[in-house]
Structures are given as structure tokens and as C-alpha cells.
mmCIF file of C-alpha atoms and ligand atoms in Angstrom:
data_model
loop_
_atom_site.group_PDB
_atom_site.id
_atom_site.type_symbol
_atom_site.label_atom_id
_atom_site.label_comp_id
_atom_site.label_asym_id
_atom_site.label_seq_id
_atom_site.Cartn_x
_atom_site.Cartn_y
_atom_site.Cartn_z
ATOM 1 C CA MET I 1 16.112 -7.949 27.224
ATOM 2 C CA ALA I 2 14.536 -9.877 24.618
ATOM 3 C CA VAL I 3 15.517 -8.665 21.377
ATOM 4 C CA PHE I 4 11.666 -9.461 19.614
ATOM 5 C CA PRO I 5 9.024 -8.239 20.218
ATOM 6 C CA PRO I 6 10.662 -4.708 19.632
ATOM 7 C CA PRO I 7 9.308 -1.551 22.149
ATOM 8 C CA GLN I 8 6.428 0.840 20.680
ATOM 9 C CA ARG I 9 8.099 3.992 20.005
ATOM 10 C CA LEU I 10 6.784 6.715 19.439
ATOM 11 C CA LEU I 11 9.873 7.766 16.778
ATOM 12 C CA LEU I 12 9.999 11.950 16.423
ATOM 13 C CA GLY I 13 13.793 11.511 16.016
ATOM 14 C CA PRO I 14 15.534 12.699 12.346
ATOM 15 C CA GLY I 15 14.278 9.430 11.076
ATOM 16 C CA PRO I 16 13.423 7.071 10.573
ATOM 17 C CA SER I 17 9.751 7.719 11.404
ATOM 18 C CA ASP I 18 6.840 5.714 12.357
ATOM 19 C CA VAL I 19 5.834 3.233 9.665
ATOM 20 C CA HIS I 20 1.916 3.484 8.628
ATOM 21 C CA PRO I 21 0.483 -0.401 9.457
ATOM 22 C CA ARG I 22 -0.680 -0.625 5.809
ATOM 23 C CA VAL I 23 2.865 -0.542 5.427
ATOM 24 C CA LEU I 24 4.479 -2.511 7.901
ATOM 25 C CA ALA I 25 1.112 -5.238 5.950
ATOM 26 C CA ALA I 26 2.378 -4.531 2.845
ATOM 27 C CA MET I 27 6.589 -5.936 4.099
ATOM 28 C CA ALA I 28 4.652 -9.317 5.369
ATOM 29 C CA GLN I 29 3.080 -10.119 1.920
ATOM 30 C CA PRO I 30 3.988 -13.094 0.132
ATOM 31 C CA LEU I 31 7.466 -13.158 -2.151
ATOM 32 C CA VAL I 32 7.473 -13.620 -5.537
ATOM 33 C CA GLY I 33 10.197 -13.206 -7.920
ATOM 34 C CA HIS I 34 11.564 -10.308 -9.006
ATOM 35 C CA LEU I 35 11.220 -11.136 -12.554
ATOM 36 C CA ASP I 36 7.277 -12.184 -11.658
ATOM 37 C CA PRO I 37 4.929 -9.931 -14.050
ATOM 38 C CA ALA I 38 3.234 -9.609 -10.550
ATOM 39 C CA PHE I 39 6.564 -7.605 -9.237
ATOM 40 C CA ILE I 40 7.114 -5.623 -12.672
ATOM 41 C CA ALA I 41 3.865 -4.751 -12.548
ATOM 42 C CA LEU I 42 4.484 -3.202 -9.182
ATOM 43 C CA MET I 43 7.920 -1.654 -10.771
ATOM 44 C CA GLU I 44 5.895 0.468 -13.003
ATOM 45 C CA GLU I 45 3.522 1.443 -10.271
ATOM 46 C CA THR I 46 5.923 2.361 -8.462
ATOM 47 C CA LYS I 47 7.726 4.496 -11.479
ATOM 48 C CA GLY I 48 4.604 6.592 -12.104
ATOM 49 C CA LEU I 49 4.064 7.676 -8.128
ATOM 50 C CA LEU I 50 7.711 8.732 -7.521
ATOM 51 C CA ARG I 51 7.119 11.276 -10.416
ATOM 52 C CA ARG I 52 3.506 12.009 -8.710
ATOM 53 C CA VAL I 53 5.544 13.209 -5.376
ATOM 54 C CA PHE I 54 8.701 14.592 -7.166
ATOM 55 C CA GLN I 55 6.461 16.961 -9.216
ATOM 56 C CA THR I 56 8.316 15.539 -12.722
ATOM 57 C CA GLU I 57 7.347 14.014 -15.843
ATOM 58 C CA ASN I 58 11.410 12.482 -16.023
ATOM 59 C CA THR I 59 11.287 8.778 -17.269
ATOM 60 C CA LEU I 60 14.366 8.199 -15.465
ATOM 61 C CA THR I 61 12.967 8.066 -11.728
ATOM 62 C CA LEU I 62 13.056 4.860 -9.924
ATOM 63 C CA PRO I 63 14.178 3.499 -6.320
ATOM 64 C CA ILE I 64 18.108 2.756 -5.419
ATOM 65 C CA SER I 65 18.091 -0.346 -3.310
ATOM 66 C CA GLY I 66 19.858 1.109 -0.837
ATOM 67 C CA THR I 67 18.760 3.994 2.186
ATOM 68 C CA GLY I 68 19.059 7.378 1.427
ATOM 69 C CA SER I 69 22.850 7.165 1.120
ATOM 70 C CA ALA I 70 22.792 5.371 -1.655
ATOM 71 C CA GLY I 71 20.775 7.313 -3.640
ATOM 72 C CA LEU I 72 23.088 10.896 -2.923
ATOM 73 C CA GLU I 73 26.045 8.567 -3.899
ATOM 74 C CA ALA I 74 24.381 7.259 -7.157
ATOM 75 C CA CYS I 75 23.509 10.940 -7.831
ATOM 76 C CA VAL I 76 27.372 11.756 -7.305
ATOM 77 C CA VAL I 77 29.227 8.854 -8.838
ATOM 78 C CA ASN I 78 27.310 9.071 -12.113
ATOM 79 C CA LEU I 79 27.528 12.758 -12.642
ATOM 80 C CA VAL I 80 30.578 13.563 -12.116
ATOM 81 C CA GLU I 81 33.834 11.668 -13.845
ATOM 82 C CA PRO I 82 37.696 12.410 -12.515
ATOM 83 C CA GLY I 83 38.643 16.130 -12.623
ATOM 84 C CA ASP I 84 34.705 17.497 -13.219
ATOM 85 C CA GLU I 85 34.442 20.792 -10.877
ATOM 86 C CA VAL I 86 31.598 20.471 -8.619
ATOM 87 C CA VAL I 87 29.999 22.927 -6.510
ATOM 88 C CA ILE I 88 28.556 21.724 -3.080
ATOM 89 C CA GLY I 89 26.346 24.075 -0.660
ATOM 90 C CA VAL I 90 28.328 22.713 2.572
ATOM 91 C CA ASN I 91 25.851 24.208 6.088
ATOM 92 C CA GLY I 92 25.794 20.496 8.075
ATOM 93 C CA VAL I 93 26.268 16.839 8.284
ATOM 94 C CA PHE I 94 25.179 15.908 4.674
ATOM 95 C CA GLY I 95 26.530 19.268 2.712
ATOM 96 C CA THR I 96 29.941 17.929 4.151
ATOM 97 C CA ARG I 97 29.218 14.148 3.340
ATOM 98 C CA LEU I 98 28.407 15.044 -0.245
ATOM 99 C CA VAL I 99 31.982 16.708 -0.414
ATOM 100 C CA ASP I 100 33.413 13.454 0.420
ATOM 101 C CA VAL I 101 31.391 11.114 -1.056
ATOM 102 C CA ALA I 102 32.461 14.099 -4.988
ATOM 103 C CA THR I 103 36.005 13.970 -3.741
ATOM 104 C CA ARG I 104 36.360 10.090 -3.932
ATOM 105 C CA ALA I 105 34.363 10.113 -6.809
ATOM 106 C CA GLY I 106 37.558 12.609 -8.604
ATOM 107 C CA ALA I 107 35.417 15.942 -7.785
ATOM 108 C CA THR I 108 37.380 19.199 -7.722
ATOM 109 C CA VAL I 109 35.006 19.926 -4.935
ATOM 110 C CA VAL I 110 34.606 23.695 -4.463
ATOM 111 C CA LYS I 111 32.489 24.514 -1.100
ATOM 112 C CA ALA I 112 29.866 27.269 -1.079
ATOM 113 C CA GLY I 113 30.168 27.120 2.827
ATOM 114 C CA ALA I 114 27.940 28.539 5.776
ATOM 115 C CA PRO I 115 27.669 28.321 9.466
ATOM 116 C CA TRP I 116 25.489 25.014 10.497
ATOM 117 C CA GLY I 117 21.852 26.008 11.227
ATOM 118 C CA GLU I 118 21.796 29.011 8.403
ATOM 119 C CA ILE I 119 20.998 28.322 4.980
ATOM 120 C CA VAL I 120 23.647 28.930 1.908
ATOM 121 C CA PRO I 121 22.607 32.279 1.063
ATOM 122 C CA ASP I 122 23.147 32.980 -3.085
ATOM 123 C CA ASP I 123 25.580 35.255 -2.945
ATOM 124 C CA VAL I 124 27.708 33.021 -1.021
ATOM 125 C CA LEU I 125 26.590 30.352 -3.707
ATOM 126 C CA ALA I 126 27.116 32.090 -6.648
ATOM 127 C CA ALA I 127 31.012 33.437 -5.468
ATOM 128 C CA ALA I 128 31.936 29.435 -5.240
ATOM 129 C CA ILE I 129 30.202 29.209 -8.644
ATOM 130 C CA ALA I 130 32.442 32.019 -9.931
ATOM 131 C CA ARG I 131 35.521 30.293 -8.213
ATOM 132 C CA ALA I 132 35.071 27.388 -10.285
ATOM 133 C CA ARG I 133 36.353 27.759 -14.245
ATOM 134 C CA ARG I 134 33.909 25.208 -15.235
ATOM 135 C CA PRO I 135 31.140 23.963 -12.725
ATOM 136 C CA LYS I 136 29.347 20.685 -13.985
ATOM 137 C CA VAL I 137 27.354 20.014 -10.945
ATOM 138 C CA VAL I 138 26.059 22.209 -8.147
ATOM 139 C CA VAL I 139 24.316 20.213 -5.712
ATOM 140 C CA LEU I 140 22.326 21.696 -2.293
ATOM 141 C CA VAL I 141 20.736 19.778 0.960
ATOM 142 C CA HIS I 142 16.595 21.107 0.509
ATOM 143 C CA ALA I 143 16.216 20.297 3.953
ATOM 144 C CA GLU I 144 19.995 19.798 5.874
ATOM 145 C CA THR I 145 18.165 16.732 8.545
ATOM 146 C CA SER I 146 21.261 17.886 10.611
ATOM 147 C CA THR I 147 20.568 21.600 11.453
ATOM 148 C CA GLY I 148 16.667 22.044 10.131
ATOM 149 C CA VAL I 149 17.339 24.451 8.297
ATOM 150 C CA TRP I 150 15.109 24.755 5.073
ATOM 151 C CA GLN I 151 17.603 25.679 1.443
ATOM 152 C CA PRO I 152 15.456 28.027 -0.439
ATOM 153 C CA LEU I 153 16.352 26.874 -4.458
ATOM 154 C CA ASP I 154 14.913 29.197 -6.985
ATOM 155 C CA GLU I 155 17.583 31.197 -7.062
ATOM 156 C CA ALA I 156 20.086 28.493 -6.528
ATOM 157 C CA SER I 157 18.324 26.811 -9.800
ATOM 158 C CA ARG I 158 19.167 30.264 -11.747
ATOM 159 C CA LEU I 159 22.500 30.308 -10.748
ATOM 160 C CA ALA I 160 23.579 26.489 -11.137
ATOM 161 C CA HIS I 161 22.216 26.480 -14.662
ATOM 162 C CA ALA I 162 23.628 30.248 -15.453
ATOM 163 C CA ALA I 163 26.394 28.490 -15.271
ATOM 164 C CA GLY I 164 25.860 25.382 -17.340
ATOM 165 C CA ALA I 165 25.649 23.331 -14.771
ATOM 166 C CA LEU I 166 23.510 20.515 -14.011
ATOM 167 C CA PHE I 167 21.365 21.185 -10.418
ATOM 168 C CA VAL I 168 21.743 18.086 -7.952
ATOM 169 C CA VAL I 169 19.268 18.177 -4.694
ATOM 170 C CA ASP I 170 19.344 15.799 -2.069
ATOM 171 C CA CYS I 171 15.884 15.879 -0.759
ATOM 172 C CA VAL I 172 15.817 13.016 1.451
ATOM 173 C CA THR I 173 13.826 14.707 4.590
ATOM 174 C CA SER I 174 11.701 16.737 2.247
ATOM 175 C CA LEU I 175 10.022 15.145 -0.042
ATOM 176 C CA GLY I 176 7.157 14.103 0.701
ATOM 177 C CA GLY I 177 6.624 16.627 3.673
ATOM 178 C CA CYS I 178 7.268 20.094 1.591
ATOM 179 C CA PRO I 179 6.807 20.631 -2.358
ATOM 180 C CA VAL I 180 10.016 19.600 -4.193
ATOM 181 C CA GLU I 181 8.781 20.452 -7.309
ATOM 182 C CA VAL I 182 11.332 19.126 -9.418
ATOM 183 C CA ASP I 183 10.113 20.044 -13.072
ATOM 184 C CA ARG I 184 9.038 23.568 -11.628
ATOM 185 C CA LEU I 185 12.567 24.422 -10.099
ATOM 186 C CA ARG I 186 14.648 22.707 -12.914
ATOM 187 C CA ILE I 187 16.649 20.389 -11.156
ATOM 188 C CA ASP I 188 18.254 18.081 -13.021
ATOM 189 C CA ALA I 189 18.642 15.465 -10.539
ATOM 190 C CA ALA I 190 16.958 14.304 -6.878
ATOM 191 C CA TYR I 191 17.883 11.889 -4.358
ATOM 192 C CA SER I 192 15.235 11.241 -1.742
ATOM 193 C CA GLY I 193 14.921 8.076 0.911
ATOM 194 C CA THR I 194 12.055 6.471 2.483
ATOM 195 C CA GLN I 195 11.960 6.709 6.046
ATOM 196 C CA LYS I 196 11.674 10.386 6.480
ATOM 197 C CA CYS I 197 8.282 12.222 5.189
ATOM 198 C CA LEU I 198 7.631 8.838 3.258
ATOM 199 C CA SER I 199 6.838 7.051 6.260
ATOM 200 C CA CYS I 200 8.825 3.499 5.350
ATOM 201 C CA PRO I 201 11.625 1.931 6.717
ATOM 202 C CA PRO I 202 14.978 2.517 5.237
ATOM 203 C CA GLY I 203 16.215 0.993 2.632
ATOM 204 C CA LEU I 204 15.240 2.426 -0.554
ATOM 205 C CA SER I 205 16.401 6.053 -2.202
ATOM 206 C CA PRO I 206 14.574 7.739 -4.593
ATOM 207 C CA ILE I 207 15.718 9.770 -7.808
ATOM 208 C CA THR I 208 15.160 10.948 -10.425
ATOM 209 C CA PHE I 209 17.387 12.583 -13.102
ATOM 210 C CA GLY I 210 16.142 14.799 -15.646
ATOM 211 C CA GLU I 211 17.225 14.887 -19.307
ATOM 212 C CA ARG I 212 20.131 16.897 -19.254
ATOM 213 C CA ALA I 213 21.613 14.802 -16.778
ATOM 214 C CA VAL I 214 20.590 11.913 -18.646
ATOM 215 C CA ALA I 215 22.508 13.295 -21.180
ATOM 216 C CA ALA I 216 25.490 13.684 -19.069
ATOM 217 C CA LEU I 217 25.348 10.124 -18.120
ATOM 218 C CA ARG I 218 25.094 9.162 -21.642
ATOM 219 C CA ALA I 219 28.092 11.837 -22.674
ATOM 220 C CA ARG I 220 30.744 10.025 -19.871
ATOM 221 C CA THR I 221 34.174 9.080 -20.798
ATOM 222 C CA HIS I 222 35.058 6.829 -17.949
ATOM 223 C CA PRO I 223 32.783 3.589 -16.679
ATOM 224 C CA VAL I 224 31.159 4.978 -13.055
ATOM 225 C CA GLN I 225 32.772 4.396 -10.735
ATOM 226 C CA SER I 226 29.754 2.742 -8.131
ATOM 227 C CA TRP I 227 29.340 -1.234 -10.135
ATOM 228 C CA TYR I 228 25.933 -1.803 -7.870
ATOM 229 C CA LEU I 229 25.176 2.340 -8.320
ATOM 230 C CA ASP I 230 25.903 2.515 -12.356
ATOM 231 C CA LEU I 231 22.585 3.788 -13.630
ATOM 232 C CA GLY I 232 23.283 2.856 -17.059
ATOM 233 C CA MET I 233 22.453 -0.769 -15.834
ATOM 234 C CA ILE I 234 19.986 -0.102 -12.993
ATOM 235 C CA GLU I 235 18.056 1.273 -16.299
ATOM 236 C CA ARG I 236 17.679 -1.399 -18.028
ATOM 237 C CA TYR I 237 16.916 -3.533 -15.327
ATOM 238 C CA TRP I 238 13.616 -1.158 -13.960
ATOM 239 C CA GLY I 239 13.259 -0.343 -17.998
ATOM 240 C CA GLU I 240 11.692 -2.344 -20.203
ATOM 241 C CA GLU I 241 14.408 -5.049 -21.159
ATOM 242 C CA ARG I 242 14.067 -6.262 -17.457
ATOM 243 C CA VAL I 243 17.644 -7.254 -17.959
ATOM 244 C CA TYR I 244 18.798 -8.348 -14.479
ATOM 245 C CA HIS I 245 21.419 -6.755 -12.385
ATOM 246 C CA HIS I 246 20.907 -7.533 -9.064
ATOM 247 C CA THR I 247 17.975 -8.382 -7.166
ATOM 248 C CA ALA I 248 15.826 -5.821 -6.162
ATOM 249 C CA PRO I 249 14.914 -5.621 -2.474
ATOM 250 C CA ILE I 250 10.874 -7.052 -2.836
ATOM 251 C CA SER I 251 9.517 -6.897 0.487
ATOM 252 C CA MET I 252 10.907 -2.728 0.349
ATOM 253 C CA ASN I 253 9.293 -2.462 -2.647
ATOM 254 C CA TYR I 254 6.061 -3.124 -1.315
ATOM 255 C CA ALA I 255 6.459 -1.332 1.129
ATOM 256 C CA LEU I 256 7.268 1.700 -0.586
ATOM 257 C CA TYR I 257 5.034 1.130 -3.414
ATOM 258 C CA GLU I 258 1.548 1.374 -0.463
ATOM 259 C CA ALA I 259 4.177 4.319 1.476
ATOM 260 C CA LEU I 260 3.747 6.139 -1.980
ATOM 261 C CA CYS I 261 -0.224 5.096 -2.801
ATOM 262 C CA LEU I 262 -1.073 6.711 1.480
ATOM 263 C CA VAL I 263 0.696 10.146 0.334
ATOM 264 C CA LEU I 264 -1.489 10.304 -2.606
ATOM 265 C CA GLU I 265 -4.108 9.187 -0.985
ATOM 266 C CA GLU I 266 -4.146 11.921 1.263
ATOM 267 C CA GLY I 267 -3.160 14.560 -1.642
ATOM 268 C CA LEU I 268 0.598 16.077 -1.619
ATOM 269 C CA ASP I 269 -1.379 19.367 -0.683
ATOM 270 C CA ALA I 270 -2.953 18.341 2.022
ATOM 271 C CA ARG I 271 -0.165 16.706 3.215
ATOM 272 C CA PHE I 272 1.926 19.420 3.345
ATOM 273 C CA ARG I 273 -0.673 21.375 5.596
ATOM 274 C CA ARG I 274 -0.604 19.317 7.773
ATOM 275 C CA HIS I 275 3.267 19.031 8.435
ATOM 276 C CA ARG I 276 3.513 22.353 8.557
ATOM 277 C CA LEU I 277 0.665 22.988 10.860
ATOM 278 C CA ASN I 278 2.006 20.391 13.532
ATOM 279 C CA HIS I 279 5.224 22.393 12.994
ATOM 280 C CA GLU I 280 3.560 25.808 14.444
ATOM 281 C CA ALA I 281 1.686 23.934 17.113
ATOM 282 C CA LEU I 282 4.889 22.208 18.251
ATOM 283 C CA VAL I 283 7.512 25.750 18.087
ATOM 284 C CA ALA I 284 4.197 27.404 20.082
ATOM 285 C CA GLY I 285 4.349 24.782 22.919
ATOM 286 C CA LEU I 286 8.225 24.957 22.747
ATOM 287 C CA GLU I 287 8.323 28.151 23.166
ATOM 288 C CA ALA I 288 5.967 28.476 25.540
ATOM 289 C CA LEU I 289 8.054 26.192 27.887
ATOM 290 C CA GLY I 290 10.752 28.378 27.777
ATOM 291 C CA LEU I 291 12.892 27.091 24.867
ATOM 292 C CA GLU I 292 14.376 28.187 22.462
ATOM 293 C CA MET I 293 13.989 27.543 18.193
ATOM 294 C CA ALA I 294 17.533 27.353 16.747
ATOM 295 C CA VAL I 295 16.821 28.095 12.985
ATOM 296 C CA ALA I 296 15.846 31.437 12.313
ATOM 297 C CA ALA I 297 11.961 31.598 11.998
ATOM 298 C CA PRO I 298 12.155 32.080 7.909
ATOM 299 C CA HIS I 299 14.187 28.773 7.797
ATOM 300 C CA ARG I 300 13.168 26.295 9.725
ATOM 301 C CA LEU I 301 11.521 23.155 8.179
ATOM 302 C CA TRP I 302 8.378 21.690 9.121
ATOM 303 C CA MET I 303 9.429 17.946 9.228
ATOM 304 C CA LEU I 304 12.610 19.336 11.667
ATOM 305 C CA ASN I 305 12.429 20.939 14.609
ATOM 306 C CA SER I 306 15.975 22.079 16.163
ATOM 307 C CA VAL I 307 15.630 23.339 19.706
ATOM 308 C CA ARG I 308 18.069 25.163 21.441
ATOM 309 C CA ILE I 309 19.486 22.505 25.036
ATOM 310 C CA PRO I 310 19.557 25.146 27.701
ATOM 311 C CA GLU I 311 22.700 25.783 29.769
ATOM 312 C CA ALA I 312 21.239 24.152 33.105
ATOM 313 C CA VAL I 313 19.972 21.256 31.170
ATOM 314 C CA ASP I 314 21.446 17.681 31.218
ATOM 315 C CA ASP I 315 20.952 16.652 27.001
ATOM 316 C CA VAL I 316 21.553 12.681 27.655
ATOM 317 C CA ALA I 317 20.089 12.705 30.404
ATOM 318 C CA VAL I 318 16.564 13.852 28.987
ATOM 319 C CA ARG I 319 16.680 12.093 25.661
ATOM 320 C CA ARG I 320 17.129 8.932 28.119
ATOM 321 C CA ARG I 321 14.266 9.405 30.131
ATOM 322 C CA LEU I 322 12.362 10.550 27.292
ATOM 323 C CA LEU I 323 12.934 6.722 25.646
ATOM 324 C CA GLU I 324 13.157 4.779 29.273
ATOM 325 C CA THR I 325 9.941 6.478 30.286
ATOM 326 C CA GLU I 326 7.669 7.978 28.080
ATOM 327 C CA GLY I 327 8.895 6.003 24.752
ATOM 328 C CA ILE I 328 9.580 8.680 22.537
ATOM 329 C CA GLU I 329 12.309 8.815 20.393
ATOM 330 C CA ILE I 330 13.627 12.478 19.519
ATOM 331 C CA GLY I 331 17.426 13.171 17.788
ATOM 332 C CA GLY I 332 20.206 14.841 19.335
ATOM 333 C CA GLY I 333 22.588 18.045 17.674
ATOM 334 C CA LEU I 334 25.334 16.367 15.248
ATOM 335 C CA GLY I 335 28.729 17.734 14.980
ATOM 336 C CA PRO I 336 29.453 21.695 16.599
ATOM 337 C CA LEU I 337 25.487 20.850 17.080
ATOM 338 C CA LYS I 338 26.090 18.009 19.457
ATOM 339 C CA GLY I 339 25.123 18.584 23.405
ATOM 340 C CA ARG I 340 23.629 22.131 21.758
ATOM 341 C CA THR I 341 20.620 21.339 19.844
ATOM 342 C CA TRP I 342 17.672 18.579 19.903
ATOM 343 C CA ARG I 343 16.443 17.447 16.872
ATOM 344 C CA ILE I 344 12.326 16.807 16.639
ATOM 345 C CA GLY I 345 11.576 15.142 13.818
ATOM 346 C CA LEU I 346 7.469 15.928 12.797
ATOM 347 C CA MET I 347 7.931 13.292 9.411
ATOM 348 C CA GLY I 348 4.833 11.575 7.632
ATOM 349 C CA GLU I 349 3.696 9.575 9.938
ATOM 350 C CA SER I 350 4.904 10.938 12.817
ATOM 351 C CA SER I 351 3.299 14.511 12.344
ATOM 352 C CA THR I 352 -0.066 14.380 14.020
ATOM 353 C CA ARG I 353 -1.370 16.406 16.681
ATOM 354 C CA ALA I 354 -1.595 13.752 19.121
ATOM 355 C CA LYS I 355 2.317 13.040 18.256
ATOM 356 C CA VAL I 356 2.795 16.345 18.915
ATOM 357 C CA LEU I 357 0.791 17.305 21.979
ATOM 358 C CA ARG I 358 2.195 13.525 23.777
ATOM 359 C CA LEU I 359 5.631 14.594 23.096
ATOM 360 C CA LEU I 360 4.730 18.348 25.261
ATOM 361 C CA ALA I 361 3.007 16.733 27.462
ATOM 362 C CA ALA I 362 5.834 14.167 28.049
ATOM 363 C CA LEU I 363 8.657 17.695 28.404
ATOM 364 C CA GLU I 364 6.095 18.947 30.852
ATOM 365 C CA ARG I 365 6.943 16.080 32.887
ATOM 366 C CA THR I 366 10.282 15.455 31.980
ATOM 367 C CA LEU I 367 12.423 18.690 32.137
ATOM 368 C CA PRO I 368 11.848 19.321 35.440
ATOM 369 C CA ARG I 369 13.091 16.719 36.588
ATOM 370 C CA HIS I 370 16.507 17.594 34.425
ATOM 371 C CA GLY I 371 16.909 20.999 35.546
ATOM 372 C CA MET I 372 14.256 23.357 33.896
ATOM 373 C CA ALA I 373 11.334 24.513 35.729
ATOM 374 C CA VAL I 374 8.477 24.579 33.001
ATOM 375 C CA ALA I 375 4.917 25.692 34.018
ATOM 376 C CA GLU I 376 2.912 22.309 34.156
ATOM 377 C CA GLY I 377 0.461 22.698 31.351
ATOM 378 C CA ALA I 378 1.855 25.622 29.273
ATOM 379 C CA GLY I 379 3.351 23.534 26.640
ATOM 380 C CA VAL I 380 0.204 21.483 25.276
ATOM 381 C CA ALA I 381 -1.755 24.571 26.553
ATOM 382 C CA ALA I 382 -0.005 26.780 23.916
ATOM 383 C CA GLY I 383 -0.022 23.692 21.235
ATOM 384 C CA GLU I 384 -3.556 23.418 21.759
ATOM 385 C CA ARG I 385 -4.067 26.993 20.717
ATOM 386 C CA VAL I 386 -2.529 26.641 17.410
ATOM 387 C CA TYR I 387 -5.264 23.473 16.113
ATOM 388 C CA ALA I 388 -8.039 25.456 17.671
ATOM 389 C CA GLN I 389 -7.130 28.151 15.446
ATOM 390 C CA ALA I 390 -6.890 26.372 12.591
ATOM 391 C CA ASP I 391 -9.795 24.104 13.398
ATOM 392 C CA GLY I 392 -11.607 27.924 13.320
ATOM 393 C CA ARG I 393 -9.738 29.070 9.601
HETATM 394 C C1 PLP Q 1 18.323 11.267 6.349
HETATM 395 C C2 PLP Q 1 19.690 11.913 4.595
HETATM 396 C C3 PLP Q 1 20.476 11.146 4.446
HETATM 397 C C4 PLP Q 1 20.900 9.704 4.574
HETATM 398 O O1 PLP Q 1 19.709 9.089 4.285
HETATM 399 P P1 PLP Q 1 20.485 7.053 4.496
HETATM 400 O O2 PLP Q 1 19.024 6.984 4.771
HETATM 401 O O3 PLP Q 1 20.475 7.488 6.599
HETATM 402 O O4 PLP Q 1 21.634 6.453 4.286
HETATM 403 C C5 PLP Q 1 20.608 12.074 3.711
HETATM 404 N N1 PLP Q 1 20.621 13.448 3.615
HETATM 405 C C6 PLP Q 1 19.480 14.013 4.549
HETATM 406 C C7 PLP Q 1 19.263 15.593 4.322
HETATM 407 C C8 PLP Q 1 19.359 13.000 5.366
HETATM 408 O O5 PLP Q 1 18.045 14.176 5.736
#
């Protein structure tokens, strides 16, 4: 198989999502130097656009060079010093990863655990905070991409602050797909990624630090464990001083800028409504085919839909046929959900009516070949009904 050109896929997995042609075109623009006035102007614009998407006034808002995991690590290693207590909500892959990163940074981790596929309840979080003596940081994953769970944040923020802790949120998958109101929710630090609902290739990780988090950064007594992710130095590079730290990935920053413009041209509210509607149409279609959602209705993410794989159905064979014959990527389950769920991402550019209906039609063709009889046309028809209702609204 020739490596280039890569095949045309419809990306309906857990990320990356489909990328708008304007973003791909931006990446093909000529390079400039990373201290060129034109690039510095782009850096400044990008910080402003990110503030609008994060719904914050935070000065320290910028894209970390690296994927979402780099943002995760940046938040942890800049806020945590050896011996600090950190409370982490663990109900999926990313909570588990946070525990690993915080432990490596020398934190004493107190877990607020919940079964995969469920939220971390407020009382479980409160109990974990109470078990810690003086928690410095409380971290939750807003959109747990491994399970499709939407974690409520309001009460959690109150609990964290009442304990005198910083409230940190992983919004890698939620940013650009549902509200991430950093200032209203009093989130002290948050990180995201470009490849989910921002619909940009993987490679940058937007972060934002509020005043309390910046104060914690300034008050550190140990140097930040990671040289590359040391925000004190990165801040000087992205701020007025422009002191060279590392070379920003120029083309990735072109791409992010264009992707953020697309988000704000659409408007946050319209974008959230679109994600919600396509989720509702997908769920209606899947249920009409006889499939069951894996997450309870009140806690389902719009951008990541977990579906139970029926007993008789061959997980891998279905996904392979969707990819090879239909050109559609969906995700398999992770950890305890491996072989038990599919993860259907409707993120950013991937969240459209045409793409939802294309997937439903493809499932109608594919499932009967791999162990599940379905009423042909039922999925698409149910999806169409949701759109028709919305058109009438
Ligand atoms: C994807 C994801 C990450 C990690 O992002 P990478 O781009 O894979 O490094 C972290 N947290 C959540 C919730 C994610 O969905």
C-alpha cells in the first residue's frame, strides 16, 4: 500500500476528528521564523481567541507544544511539588493517567473513584477531599473520552475551593463541543487538545491558568520537574519578552489559529447546539437499530457516544468492515470496556447531519453481516425524524 496519499476517512472515533479544508490549507502556508513579527502577531491573536473559547479573562492562556497529554502534564507538574496532596477523580483512562503523572511528580494522590461509565459523584469527591489533609489541587476530567461520561463541575468547584485547593479540569474533549466556562465555574487551570472538538490535527494543547494558579506557580520552592513544560519559561516566550525557550511548531499554530477562527465564526452557542442535535439524532438512530447506549441519559457527552456491543456481535470485525468498506473510523472500548463498547465521536467537523446519517446507513449494512439483524432503514429514519423535528422548532 502506498503511504501517500493517505486514504479518505470519515473520522468518527475518539479523536482525531475531521479537519476543515481551511485548517489544512493554513498548514500548507509558507514558514516564517518563530520570532518573525508576523508570527508574534499570530501568537497574540491566538491567545485572545483561546480566551474566548475557554470563556475566560485569564492572561496566562496559550497553546502548549504537544498533544493534549502535554497540557495534562504541564498543568500537573507546574502546580504540584513533591509531597503535595492531589485529589483526582478516576472513572476512566484519563483520570488514571492523571494519577500516574501526579505520582511521578511526587504528589500524594487521593483518588475519588467511580466505576467506568459513571460520573464521580459529589459525595465521593467530598469524601476524598476530606481524606486528604491539605489538598493543594483537585482535578476532574470534564469529558471522559474513554467512557463517554460528562462530569458535572459546579459542586465540585465549590468543594475544591472550600478546602482551599486549586480546581483543575481536563477539557481536552469538551472544549469547542459543549460549554467550558472557566471563569464562571472558577476553574483555576484547564487544559485541552486540538484534535477533538477544535477539529485541528493533534499537536498543540491549549491551557489556561487563572490568578490563583499563577500565584501557586510563583510560590513554588522546587523547580518544575519538566524543563520543556516549565510555564514560567514558556510564559516569557509567549509574553512580551519573547525570550527563546523552544521553537513553537509554526505550522501547527497556523492550523490552530484557523481552527479557532472557525469555532468563533460559527459562534459557541450555535456550535454547542449543533453538537447536541447530532448526538440526539445519532442516539435515536442507534436505538432504533436495537443498540443500547452505555452511559445513563443524564450523563452522556454530545461529542463521544458510547454504545454497548451486543453479545453476538464481533467488535473487531464490525470496526474493520466500517473502516475498510465504508471508510469510517469509530473507536473500540478501553480498559474494562474493551470489547464491550464502541466509541462514536461526533467532534467538531465530524458532527454533522450528513455524517451521522452516513454512519447509521453504514451500520445498517454492516451489523447484519456480523451477528445482528436490524430493520433496514430504521436507523436513518429515526435520525431523520430528530432533524425534522429540529427543523420545525
Ligand atoms: C485525548 C485526551 C487526552 C490526551 O490527548 P492526546 O492528544 O491524546 O495527548 C487527555 N484527556 C482527555 C479527556 C482526552 O480525551
